[in-house]
Coordinates of C-alpha atoms and ligand atoms in Angstrom, one line a residue:
X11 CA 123.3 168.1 41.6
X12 CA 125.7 170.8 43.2
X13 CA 123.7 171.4 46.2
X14 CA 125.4 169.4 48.9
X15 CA 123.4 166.1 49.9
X16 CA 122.3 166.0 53.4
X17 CA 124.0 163.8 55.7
X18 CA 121.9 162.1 58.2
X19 CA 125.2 161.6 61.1
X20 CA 126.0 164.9 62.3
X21 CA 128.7 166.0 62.6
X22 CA 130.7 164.5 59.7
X23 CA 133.9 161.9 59.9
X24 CA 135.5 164.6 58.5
X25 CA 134.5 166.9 61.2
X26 CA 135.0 165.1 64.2
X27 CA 135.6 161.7 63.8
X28 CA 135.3 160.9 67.6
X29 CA 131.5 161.9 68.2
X30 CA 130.6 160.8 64.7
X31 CA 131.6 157.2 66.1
X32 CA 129.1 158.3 69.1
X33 CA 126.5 159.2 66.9
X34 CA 126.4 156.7 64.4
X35 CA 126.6 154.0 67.6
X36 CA 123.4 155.9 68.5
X37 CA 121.5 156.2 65.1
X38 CA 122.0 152.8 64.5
X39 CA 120.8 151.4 67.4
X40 CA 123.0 148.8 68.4
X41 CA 123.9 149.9 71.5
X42 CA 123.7 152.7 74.8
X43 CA 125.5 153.4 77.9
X44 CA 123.9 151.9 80.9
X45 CA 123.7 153.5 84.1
X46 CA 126.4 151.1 85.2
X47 CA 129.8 153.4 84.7
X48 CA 131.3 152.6 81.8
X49 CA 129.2 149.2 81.1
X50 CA 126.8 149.3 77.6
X51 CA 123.1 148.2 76.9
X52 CA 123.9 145.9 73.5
X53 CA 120.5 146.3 71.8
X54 CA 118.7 143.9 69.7
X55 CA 120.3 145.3 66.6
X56 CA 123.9 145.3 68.2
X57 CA 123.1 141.6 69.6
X58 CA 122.5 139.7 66.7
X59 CA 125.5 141.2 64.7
X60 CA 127.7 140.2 67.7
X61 CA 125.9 136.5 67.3
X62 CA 126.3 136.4 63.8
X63 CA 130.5 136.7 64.7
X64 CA 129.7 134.4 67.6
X65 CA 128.7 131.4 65.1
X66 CA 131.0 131.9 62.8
X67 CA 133.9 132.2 65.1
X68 CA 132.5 129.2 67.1
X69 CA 132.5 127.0 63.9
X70 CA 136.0 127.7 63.0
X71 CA 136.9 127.2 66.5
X72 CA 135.2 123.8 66.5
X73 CA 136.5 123.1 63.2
X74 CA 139.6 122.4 64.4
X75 CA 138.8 120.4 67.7
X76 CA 138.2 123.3 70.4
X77 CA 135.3 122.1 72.7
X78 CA 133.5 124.7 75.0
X79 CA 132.9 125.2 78.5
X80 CA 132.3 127.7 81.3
X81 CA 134.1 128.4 84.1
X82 CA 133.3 130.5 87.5
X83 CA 132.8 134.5 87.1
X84 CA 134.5 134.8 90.2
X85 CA 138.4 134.0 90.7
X86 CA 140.0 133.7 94.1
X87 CA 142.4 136.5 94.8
X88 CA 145.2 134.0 95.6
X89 CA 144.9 132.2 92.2
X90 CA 145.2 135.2 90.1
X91 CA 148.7 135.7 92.4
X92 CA 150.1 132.5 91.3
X93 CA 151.5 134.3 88.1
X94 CA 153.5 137.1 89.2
X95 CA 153.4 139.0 86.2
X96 CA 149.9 138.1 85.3
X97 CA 148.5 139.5 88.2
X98 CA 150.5 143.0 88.2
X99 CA 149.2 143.1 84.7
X100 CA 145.9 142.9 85.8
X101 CA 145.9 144.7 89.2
X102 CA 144.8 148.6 88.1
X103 CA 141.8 147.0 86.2
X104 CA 140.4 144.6 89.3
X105 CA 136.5 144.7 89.7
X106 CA 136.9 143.1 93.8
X107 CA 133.8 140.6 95.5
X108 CA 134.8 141.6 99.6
X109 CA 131.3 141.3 101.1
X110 CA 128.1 138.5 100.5
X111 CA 125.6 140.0 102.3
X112 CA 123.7 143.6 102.7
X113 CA 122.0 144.7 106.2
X114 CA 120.2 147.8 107.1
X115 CA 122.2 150.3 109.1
X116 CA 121.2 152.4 112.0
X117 CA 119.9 155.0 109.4
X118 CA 118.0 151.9 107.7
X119 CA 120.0 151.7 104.5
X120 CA 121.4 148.4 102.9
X121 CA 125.2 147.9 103.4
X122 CA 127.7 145.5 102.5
X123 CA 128.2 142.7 105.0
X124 CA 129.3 139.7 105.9
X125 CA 133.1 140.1 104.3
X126 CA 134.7 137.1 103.0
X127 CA 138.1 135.6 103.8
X128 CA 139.3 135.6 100.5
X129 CA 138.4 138.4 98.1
X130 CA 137.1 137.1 94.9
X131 CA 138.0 139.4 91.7
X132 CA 135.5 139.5 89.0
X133 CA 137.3 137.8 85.9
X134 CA 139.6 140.2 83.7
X135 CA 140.6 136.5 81.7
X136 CA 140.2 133.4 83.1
X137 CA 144.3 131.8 82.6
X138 CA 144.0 131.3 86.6
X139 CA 140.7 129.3 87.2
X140 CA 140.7 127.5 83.8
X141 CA 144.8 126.4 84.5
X142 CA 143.5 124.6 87.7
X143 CA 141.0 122.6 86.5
X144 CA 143.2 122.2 83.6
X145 CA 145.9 120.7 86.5
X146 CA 142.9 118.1 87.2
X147 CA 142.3 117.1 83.9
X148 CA 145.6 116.5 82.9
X149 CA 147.9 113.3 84.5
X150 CA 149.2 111.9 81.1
X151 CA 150.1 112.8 77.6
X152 CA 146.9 110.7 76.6
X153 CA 144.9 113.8 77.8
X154 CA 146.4 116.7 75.7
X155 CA 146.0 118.3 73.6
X156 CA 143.3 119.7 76.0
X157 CA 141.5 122.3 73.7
X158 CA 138.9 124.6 75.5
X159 CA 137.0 127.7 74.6
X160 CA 134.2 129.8 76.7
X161 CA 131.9 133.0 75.1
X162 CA 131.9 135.1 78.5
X163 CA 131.4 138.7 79.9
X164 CA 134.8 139.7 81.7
X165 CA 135.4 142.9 83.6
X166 CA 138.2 145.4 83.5
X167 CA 137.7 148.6 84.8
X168 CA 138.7 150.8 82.4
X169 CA 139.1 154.6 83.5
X170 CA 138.0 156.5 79.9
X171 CA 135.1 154.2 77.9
X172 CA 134.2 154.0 74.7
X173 CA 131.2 151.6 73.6
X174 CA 132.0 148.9 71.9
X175 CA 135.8 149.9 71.7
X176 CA 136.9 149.9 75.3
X177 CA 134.1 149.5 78.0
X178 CA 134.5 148.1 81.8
X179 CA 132.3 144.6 80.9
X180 CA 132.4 143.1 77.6
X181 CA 131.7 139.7 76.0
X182 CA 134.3 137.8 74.5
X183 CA 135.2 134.4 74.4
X184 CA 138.2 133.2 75.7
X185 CA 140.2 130.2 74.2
X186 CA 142.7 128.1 76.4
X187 CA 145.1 124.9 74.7
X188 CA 147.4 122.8 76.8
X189 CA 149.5 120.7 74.6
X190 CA 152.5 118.5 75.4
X191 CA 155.6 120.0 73.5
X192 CA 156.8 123.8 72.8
X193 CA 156.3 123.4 69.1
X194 CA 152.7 122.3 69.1
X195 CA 151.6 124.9 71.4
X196 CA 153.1 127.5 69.1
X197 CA 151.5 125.6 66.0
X198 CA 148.4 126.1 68.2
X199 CA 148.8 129.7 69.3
X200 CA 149.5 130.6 65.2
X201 CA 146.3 128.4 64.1
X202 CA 144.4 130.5 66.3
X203 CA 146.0 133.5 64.8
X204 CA 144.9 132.6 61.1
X205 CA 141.5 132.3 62.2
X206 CA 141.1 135.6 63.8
X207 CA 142.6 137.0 60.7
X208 CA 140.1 135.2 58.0
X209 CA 137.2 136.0 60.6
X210 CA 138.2 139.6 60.3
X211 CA 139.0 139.2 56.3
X212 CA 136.2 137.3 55.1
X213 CA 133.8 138.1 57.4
X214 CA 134.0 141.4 59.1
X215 CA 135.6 142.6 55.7
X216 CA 138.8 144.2 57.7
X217 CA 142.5 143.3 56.3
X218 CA 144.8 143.1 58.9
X219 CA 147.9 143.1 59.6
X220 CA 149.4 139.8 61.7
X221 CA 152.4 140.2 63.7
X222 CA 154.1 139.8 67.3
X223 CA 153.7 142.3 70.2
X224 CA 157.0 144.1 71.5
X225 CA 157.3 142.9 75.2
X226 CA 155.7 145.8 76.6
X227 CA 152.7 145.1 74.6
X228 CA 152.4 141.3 75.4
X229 CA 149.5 139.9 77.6
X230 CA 150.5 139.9 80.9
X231 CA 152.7 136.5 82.0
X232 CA 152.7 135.6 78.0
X233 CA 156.0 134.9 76.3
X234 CA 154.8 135.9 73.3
X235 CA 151.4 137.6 72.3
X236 CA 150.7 137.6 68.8
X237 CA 147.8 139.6 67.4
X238 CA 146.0 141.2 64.0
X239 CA 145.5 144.8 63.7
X240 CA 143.4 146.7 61.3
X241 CA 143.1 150.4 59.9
X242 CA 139.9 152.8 61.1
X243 CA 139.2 155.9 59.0
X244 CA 141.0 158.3 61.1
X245 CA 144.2 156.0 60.5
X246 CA 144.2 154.6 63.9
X247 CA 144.9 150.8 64.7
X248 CA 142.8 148.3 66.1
X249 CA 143.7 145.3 67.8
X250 CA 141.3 142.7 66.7
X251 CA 142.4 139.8 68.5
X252 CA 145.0 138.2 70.1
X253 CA 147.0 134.8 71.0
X254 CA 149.0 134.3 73.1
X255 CA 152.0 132.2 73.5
X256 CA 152.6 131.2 77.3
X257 CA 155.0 128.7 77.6
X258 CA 155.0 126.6 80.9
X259 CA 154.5 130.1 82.7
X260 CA 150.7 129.0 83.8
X261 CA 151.5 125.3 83.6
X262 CA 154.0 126.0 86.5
X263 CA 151.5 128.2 88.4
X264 CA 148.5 126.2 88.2
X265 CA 150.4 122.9 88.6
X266 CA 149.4 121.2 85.3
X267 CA 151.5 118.6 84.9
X268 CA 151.3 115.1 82.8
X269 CA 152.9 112.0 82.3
X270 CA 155.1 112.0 78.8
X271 CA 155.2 109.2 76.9
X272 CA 158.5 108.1 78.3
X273 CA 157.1 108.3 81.7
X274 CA 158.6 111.2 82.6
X275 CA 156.5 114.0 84.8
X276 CA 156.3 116.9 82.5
X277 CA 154.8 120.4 83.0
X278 CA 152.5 121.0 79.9
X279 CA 152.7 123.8 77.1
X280 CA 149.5 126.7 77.8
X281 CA 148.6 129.4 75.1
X282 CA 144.8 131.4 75.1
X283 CA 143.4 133.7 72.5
X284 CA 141.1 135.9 72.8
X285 CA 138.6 138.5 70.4
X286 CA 135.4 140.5 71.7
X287 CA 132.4 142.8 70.7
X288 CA 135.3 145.0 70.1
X289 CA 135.3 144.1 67.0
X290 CA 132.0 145.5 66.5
X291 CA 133.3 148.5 67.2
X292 CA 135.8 148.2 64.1
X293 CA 132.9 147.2 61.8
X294 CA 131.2 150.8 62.6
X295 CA 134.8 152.7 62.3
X296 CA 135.9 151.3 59.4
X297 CA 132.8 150.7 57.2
X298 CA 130.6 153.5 58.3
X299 CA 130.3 156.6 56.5
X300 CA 128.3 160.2 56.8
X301 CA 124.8 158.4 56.8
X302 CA 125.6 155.5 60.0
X303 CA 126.9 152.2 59.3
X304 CA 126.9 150.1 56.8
X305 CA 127.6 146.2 57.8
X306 CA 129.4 143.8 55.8
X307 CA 126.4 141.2 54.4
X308 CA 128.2 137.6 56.0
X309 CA 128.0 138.9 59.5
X310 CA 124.6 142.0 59.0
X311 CA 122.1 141.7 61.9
X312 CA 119.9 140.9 58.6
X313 CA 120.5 141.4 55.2
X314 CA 117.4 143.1 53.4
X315 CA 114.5 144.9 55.0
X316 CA 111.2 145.1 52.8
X317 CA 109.4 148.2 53.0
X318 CA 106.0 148.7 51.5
X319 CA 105.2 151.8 49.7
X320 CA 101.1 152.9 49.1
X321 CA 99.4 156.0 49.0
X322 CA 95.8 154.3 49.7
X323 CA 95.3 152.3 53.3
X324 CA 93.4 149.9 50.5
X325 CA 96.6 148.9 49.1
X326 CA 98.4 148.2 52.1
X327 CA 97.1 144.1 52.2
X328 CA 97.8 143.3 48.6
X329 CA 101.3 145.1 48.9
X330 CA 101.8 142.8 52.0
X331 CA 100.7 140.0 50.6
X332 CA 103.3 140.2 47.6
X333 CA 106.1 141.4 50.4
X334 CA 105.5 138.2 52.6
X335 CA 106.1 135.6 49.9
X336 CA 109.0 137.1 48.4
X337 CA 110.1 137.1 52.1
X338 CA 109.1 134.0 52.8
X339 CA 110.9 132.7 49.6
X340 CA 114.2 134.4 50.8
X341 CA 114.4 132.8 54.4
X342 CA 114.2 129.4 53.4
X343 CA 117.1 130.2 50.7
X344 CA 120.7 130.5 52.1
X345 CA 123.7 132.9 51.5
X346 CA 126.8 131.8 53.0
X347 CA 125.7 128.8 54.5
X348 CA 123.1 130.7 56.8
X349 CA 119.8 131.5 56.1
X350 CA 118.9 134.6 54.6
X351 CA 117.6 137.0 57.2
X352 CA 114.7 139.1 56.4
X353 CA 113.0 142.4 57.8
X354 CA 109.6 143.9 57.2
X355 CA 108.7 147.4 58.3
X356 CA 105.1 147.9 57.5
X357 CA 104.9 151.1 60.1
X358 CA 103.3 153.6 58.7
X359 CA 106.3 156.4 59.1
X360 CA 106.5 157.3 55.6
X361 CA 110.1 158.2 54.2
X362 CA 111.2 157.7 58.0
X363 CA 111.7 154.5 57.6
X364 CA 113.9 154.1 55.1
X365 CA 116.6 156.8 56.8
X366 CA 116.2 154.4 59.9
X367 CA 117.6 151.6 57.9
X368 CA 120.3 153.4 56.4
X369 CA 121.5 154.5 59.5
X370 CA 121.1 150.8 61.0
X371 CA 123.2 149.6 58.1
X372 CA 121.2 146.8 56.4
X373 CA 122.7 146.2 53.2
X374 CA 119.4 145.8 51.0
X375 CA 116.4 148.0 51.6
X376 CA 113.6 146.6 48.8
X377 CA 110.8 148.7 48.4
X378 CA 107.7 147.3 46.9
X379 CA 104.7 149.7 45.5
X380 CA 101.5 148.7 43.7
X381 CA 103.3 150.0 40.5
X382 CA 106.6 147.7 41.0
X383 CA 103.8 144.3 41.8
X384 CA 102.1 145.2 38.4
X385 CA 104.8 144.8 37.0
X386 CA 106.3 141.8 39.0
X387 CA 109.2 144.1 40.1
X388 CA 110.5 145.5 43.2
X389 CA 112.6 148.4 43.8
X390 CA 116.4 147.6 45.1
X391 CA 118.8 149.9 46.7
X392 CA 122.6 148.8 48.2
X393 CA 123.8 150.8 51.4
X394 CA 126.9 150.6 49.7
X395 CA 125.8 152.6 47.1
X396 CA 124.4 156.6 46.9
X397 CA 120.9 156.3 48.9
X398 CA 118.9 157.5 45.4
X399 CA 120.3 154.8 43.1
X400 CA 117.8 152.1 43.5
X401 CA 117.4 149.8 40.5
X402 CA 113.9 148.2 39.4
X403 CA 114.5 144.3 39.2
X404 CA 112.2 141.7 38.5
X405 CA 111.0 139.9 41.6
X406 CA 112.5 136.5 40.1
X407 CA 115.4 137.9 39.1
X408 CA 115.9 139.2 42.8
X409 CA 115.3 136.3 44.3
X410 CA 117.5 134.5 42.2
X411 CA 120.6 137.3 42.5
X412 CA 120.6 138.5 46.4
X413 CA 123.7 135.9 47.3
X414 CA 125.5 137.5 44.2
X415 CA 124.3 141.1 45.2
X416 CA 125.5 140.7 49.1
X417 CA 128.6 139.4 47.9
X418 CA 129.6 142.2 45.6
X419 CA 128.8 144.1 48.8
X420 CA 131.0 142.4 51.2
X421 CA 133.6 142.4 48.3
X422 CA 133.0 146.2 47.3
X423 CA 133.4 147.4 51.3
X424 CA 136.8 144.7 52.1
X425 CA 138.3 146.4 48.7
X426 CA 137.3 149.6 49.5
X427 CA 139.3 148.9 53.2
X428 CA 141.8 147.3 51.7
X429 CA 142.9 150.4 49.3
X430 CA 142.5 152.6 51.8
X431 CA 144.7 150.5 54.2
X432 CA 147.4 150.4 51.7
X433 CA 147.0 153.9 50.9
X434 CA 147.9 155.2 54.3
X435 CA 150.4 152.9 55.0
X436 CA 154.1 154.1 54.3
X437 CA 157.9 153.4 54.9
X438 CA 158.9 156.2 56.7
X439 CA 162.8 156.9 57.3
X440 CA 164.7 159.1 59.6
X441 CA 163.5 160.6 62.7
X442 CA 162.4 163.9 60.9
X443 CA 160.4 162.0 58.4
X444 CA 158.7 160.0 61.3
X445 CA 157.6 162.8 63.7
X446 CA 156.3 164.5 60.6
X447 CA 154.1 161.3 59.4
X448 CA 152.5 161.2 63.0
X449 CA 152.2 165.3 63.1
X450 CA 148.0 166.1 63.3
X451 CA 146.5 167.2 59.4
X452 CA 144.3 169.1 60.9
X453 CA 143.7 171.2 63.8
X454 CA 140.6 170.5 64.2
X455 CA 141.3 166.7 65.1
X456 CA 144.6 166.1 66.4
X457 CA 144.1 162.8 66.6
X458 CA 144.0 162.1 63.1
X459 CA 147.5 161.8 61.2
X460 CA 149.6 159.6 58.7
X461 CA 148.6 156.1 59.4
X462 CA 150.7 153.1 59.7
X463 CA 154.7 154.1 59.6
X464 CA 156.7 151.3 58.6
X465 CA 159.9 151.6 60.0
X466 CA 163.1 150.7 61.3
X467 CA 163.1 150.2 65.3
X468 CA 166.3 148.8 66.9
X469 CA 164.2 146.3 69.3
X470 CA 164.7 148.5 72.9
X471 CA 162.8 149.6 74.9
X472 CA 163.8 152.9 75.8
X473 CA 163.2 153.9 72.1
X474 CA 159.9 152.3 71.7
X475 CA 158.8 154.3 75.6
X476 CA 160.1 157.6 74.1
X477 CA 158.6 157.6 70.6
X478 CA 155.0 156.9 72.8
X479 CA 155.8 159.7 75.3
X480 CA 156.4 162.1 72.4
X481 CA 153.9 161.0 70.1
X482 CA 151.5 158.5 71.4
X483 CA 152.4 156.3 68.8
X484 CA 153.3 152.5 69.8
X485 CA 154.8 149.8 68.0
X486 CA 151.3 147.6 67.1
X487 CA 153.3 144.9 65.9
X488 CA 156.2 143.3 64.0
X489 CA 154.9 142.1 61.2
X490 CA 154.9 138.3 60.3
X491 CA 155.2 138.7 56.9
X492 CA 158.3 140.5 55.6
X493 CA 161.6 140.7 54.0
X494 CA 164.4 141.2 56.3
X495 CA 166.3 144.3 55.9
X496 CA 168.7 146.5 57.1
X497 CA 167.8 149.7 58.1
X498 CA 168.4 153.0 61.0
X499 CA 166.2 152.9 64.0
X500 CA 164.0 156.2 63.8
X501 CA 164.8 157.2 67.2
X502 CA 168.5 156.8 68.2
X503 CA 169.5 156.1 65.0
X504 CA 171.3 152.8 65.7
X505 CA 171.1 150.0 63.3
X506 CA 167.7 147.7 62.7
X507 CA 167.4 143.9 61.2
X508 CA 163.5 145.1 59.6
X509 CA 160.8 147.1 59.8
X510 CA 157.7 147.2 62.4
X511 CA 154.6 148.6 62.3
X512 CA 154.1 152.2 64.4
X513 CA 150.8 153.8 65.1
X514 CA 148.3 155.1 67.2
X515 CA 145.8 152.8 68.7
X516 CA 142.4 152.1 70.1
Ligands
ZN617 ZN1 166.4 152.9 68.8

């Protein structure tokens, strides 16, 4: 002890939280930039965690009767302009299709030619196309609700990336409900909240907070966007997903219209939600630490890695031998109702290996010698736990205890979130109090500060647009749950009916 352990992500999170995010995406594989600006390479590593959120998502989705589909890439300029507001939302971020042809030039390069009469824009969200065949779908009550979901790439040309977090293409999926009455499509656009929210809780191990967006944060054309945000380290919020409320605002611009039971021609209800491999993005920046990431078990790319340990090339077969049954013992068992997914690294690379898979996150790394098989053991350590406490357990009892030990791990890291959540999460009051709370605590990285202000905003804009101006902060959302009370806007002062949620955001 007292010599300082070596960390394997340089720099620090307490150094500079904003490359160590670039780092640790590096160390751990899971994704790169592409040549393409501001588009990623997901790598294997990166791809099956964002499958692993994929199936579960798509079960809960399907769980309560959403059915899915695909729909064009391409959108035809003139249907994005049916909804006024949707498509000046959308306008700065427009990847454009003008030309379907290339042909050598006089200097013999390839150019674009052969324009088309109607530009078609690559999709940013898919409201438009999916609303009109919705419009075909639909004649009578009988057909709603209609209850649609696609897993797509979208594009939004984003001027400042950040893998994972904010990147010009990214995968999604993209949910869209037409129902026949107000009150079911806002039952609708909340069940879709509450899943987000236990997908992020019980699976990605990040508590959130669920709320409504101010209308200056609502999805463009939505009449009301409601959404879960979570904490990262450095105290900023994350958006983790998002449903939107829209009213008859699409129905009217794509013409989806039914028959209601009393036979009167009625223009339906529309809400979408959506959540992408942005949420990868908060796994790495809240769960990571000094060493890469550490993924939460229900969701890991795989859960235990097996690496065997001999000093003689003679032992290497019998050590494998043991390895492959315990493994093959473990993938025909489940945790969670999913299979129990199962590494091997037999390169020879020495103490290499195991860094690599602390870096990459896996929750169990087992290592198995000719010492631990005489003894019908193998040695265990968590990547939620220091790297040098590894625990010698009997193979059976292993076998037998991995659901238990990957649970205490998915438990130990959404507790650990949780506290530090709550921990940096305050009332503030007064205007003093709340330029103080958002005031850098360090030179070294302005960016990081107080956390999550709750406090008293009187509901205008002007307020809300001069507390970002000054401090970057927004509002990230007013909270669903909470007690009404009276309180002092902390920018002019005027009075407020409750508290929302201020902060800086991804
Ligand atoms: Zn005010």
């Amino acid at each position: 002890m007292g010599k300082e352990e070596k960390k394997a992500i340089s720099p620090t999170r307490e150094e500079d939280y904003s490359e160590w995010y670039q780092q640790v995406v590096k160390a751990s594989d899971m994704a790169e930039r592409s040549p393409v600006r501001g588009c990623m390479v997901i790598k294997p590593w990166g791809y099956s965690l964002w499958e692993n959120i994929v199936r579960e998502l798509d079960d809960m989705f399907k769980e309560v009767g959403v059915k899915n589909a695909y729909f064009p890439l391409f959108i035809p300029l003139s249907f994005l302009e049916k909804e006024a507001s949707h498509v000046e939302g959308f306008a700065k971020e427009c990847a454009v299709v003008t030309h379907h042809r290339l042909e050598k030039n006089a200097d013999g390069r390839l150019v674009p030619a052969g324009p088309l009469t109607e530009p078609l824009v690559v999709r940013p969200t898919s409201e438009t196309i999916i609303g009109d065949a919705f419009s075909k779908w639909v004649s009578s009550y009988r057909d709603l609700p209609l209850l649609i979901n696609q897993w797509v790439n979208v594009v939004r040309w984003e001027m400042r990336t950040r893998i994972f977090l904010r990147t010009s293409e990214f995968l999604w999926q993209e949910g869209h409900a037409a129902h026949a009455t107000e009150k079911e499509a806002m039952e609708r656009t909340r069940l879709m909240l509450d899943i987000y929210a236990r997908l992020a809780e019980e699976y990605l191990a990040l508590p959130v907070t669920k709320g409504r967006k101010t209308a200056a944060e609502r999805f463009p054309g939505a009449v009301e966007t409601f959404c879960i945000e979570a904490m990262m380290q450095d105290r900023k919020a994350l958006q983790v997903g998002t449903s939107h409320f829209l009213g008859q605002n699409f129905a009217k611009a794509s013409e989806i219209k039914f028959q209601s039971f009393e036979e009167k021609e009625e223009y339906a209800w529309t809400v979408s939600w959506g959540a992408s491999t942005r949420m990868i993005g908060g796994i790495i920046m809240m769960h990571g630490d000094d060493d890469g990431v550490i993924l939460p078990p229900r969701v890991a790319s795989s859960h235990v890695v097996f690496i065997p340990i001999y000093r003689s090339p003679d032992d290497k077969p019998k050590v494998m031998e043991y390895i492959q049954k315990i493994a093959m013992e473990l993938k025909s068992s489940f945790y969670c109702d999913r299979k129990i997914r199962v590494e091997i690294d037999d390169r020879d690379t020495g103490g290499a290996r195991g860094w690599e898979w602390i870096k990459k996150g896996i929750p169990l790394r087992v290592e198995v010698g000719p010492r631990d098989m005489s003894q019908d053991s193998v040695y265990v350590a968590r990547r939620d736990k220091p790297h040098r406490e590894k625990i010698s357990m009997k193979r059976d009892f292993f076998v037998k205890e991995i659901t238990n030990i990957l649970d205490e791990i998915q438990n130990n890291l959404y507790e650990k979130a949780v506290s530090f959540k709550e921990k940096n999460t305050l009332q503030v009051d007064g205007g003093k109090a709340f330029y103080e709370f958002f005031t850098p605590l360090n030179k070294e990285q302005p960016e990081i500060h107080g956390g999550f202000a709750l406090s008293h905003w009187c509901g205008t804009g002007e307020c809300e647009a001069k507390i970002k101006e000054d401090l970057s902060v927004t509002v990230r959302c007013i909270p669903l749950e909470q007690e009404k009370e009276k309180g002092k806007c902390v920018c002019c002062g005027r009075p407020s009916s409750g508290r929302v949620v201020f902060a800086k955001a991804y």
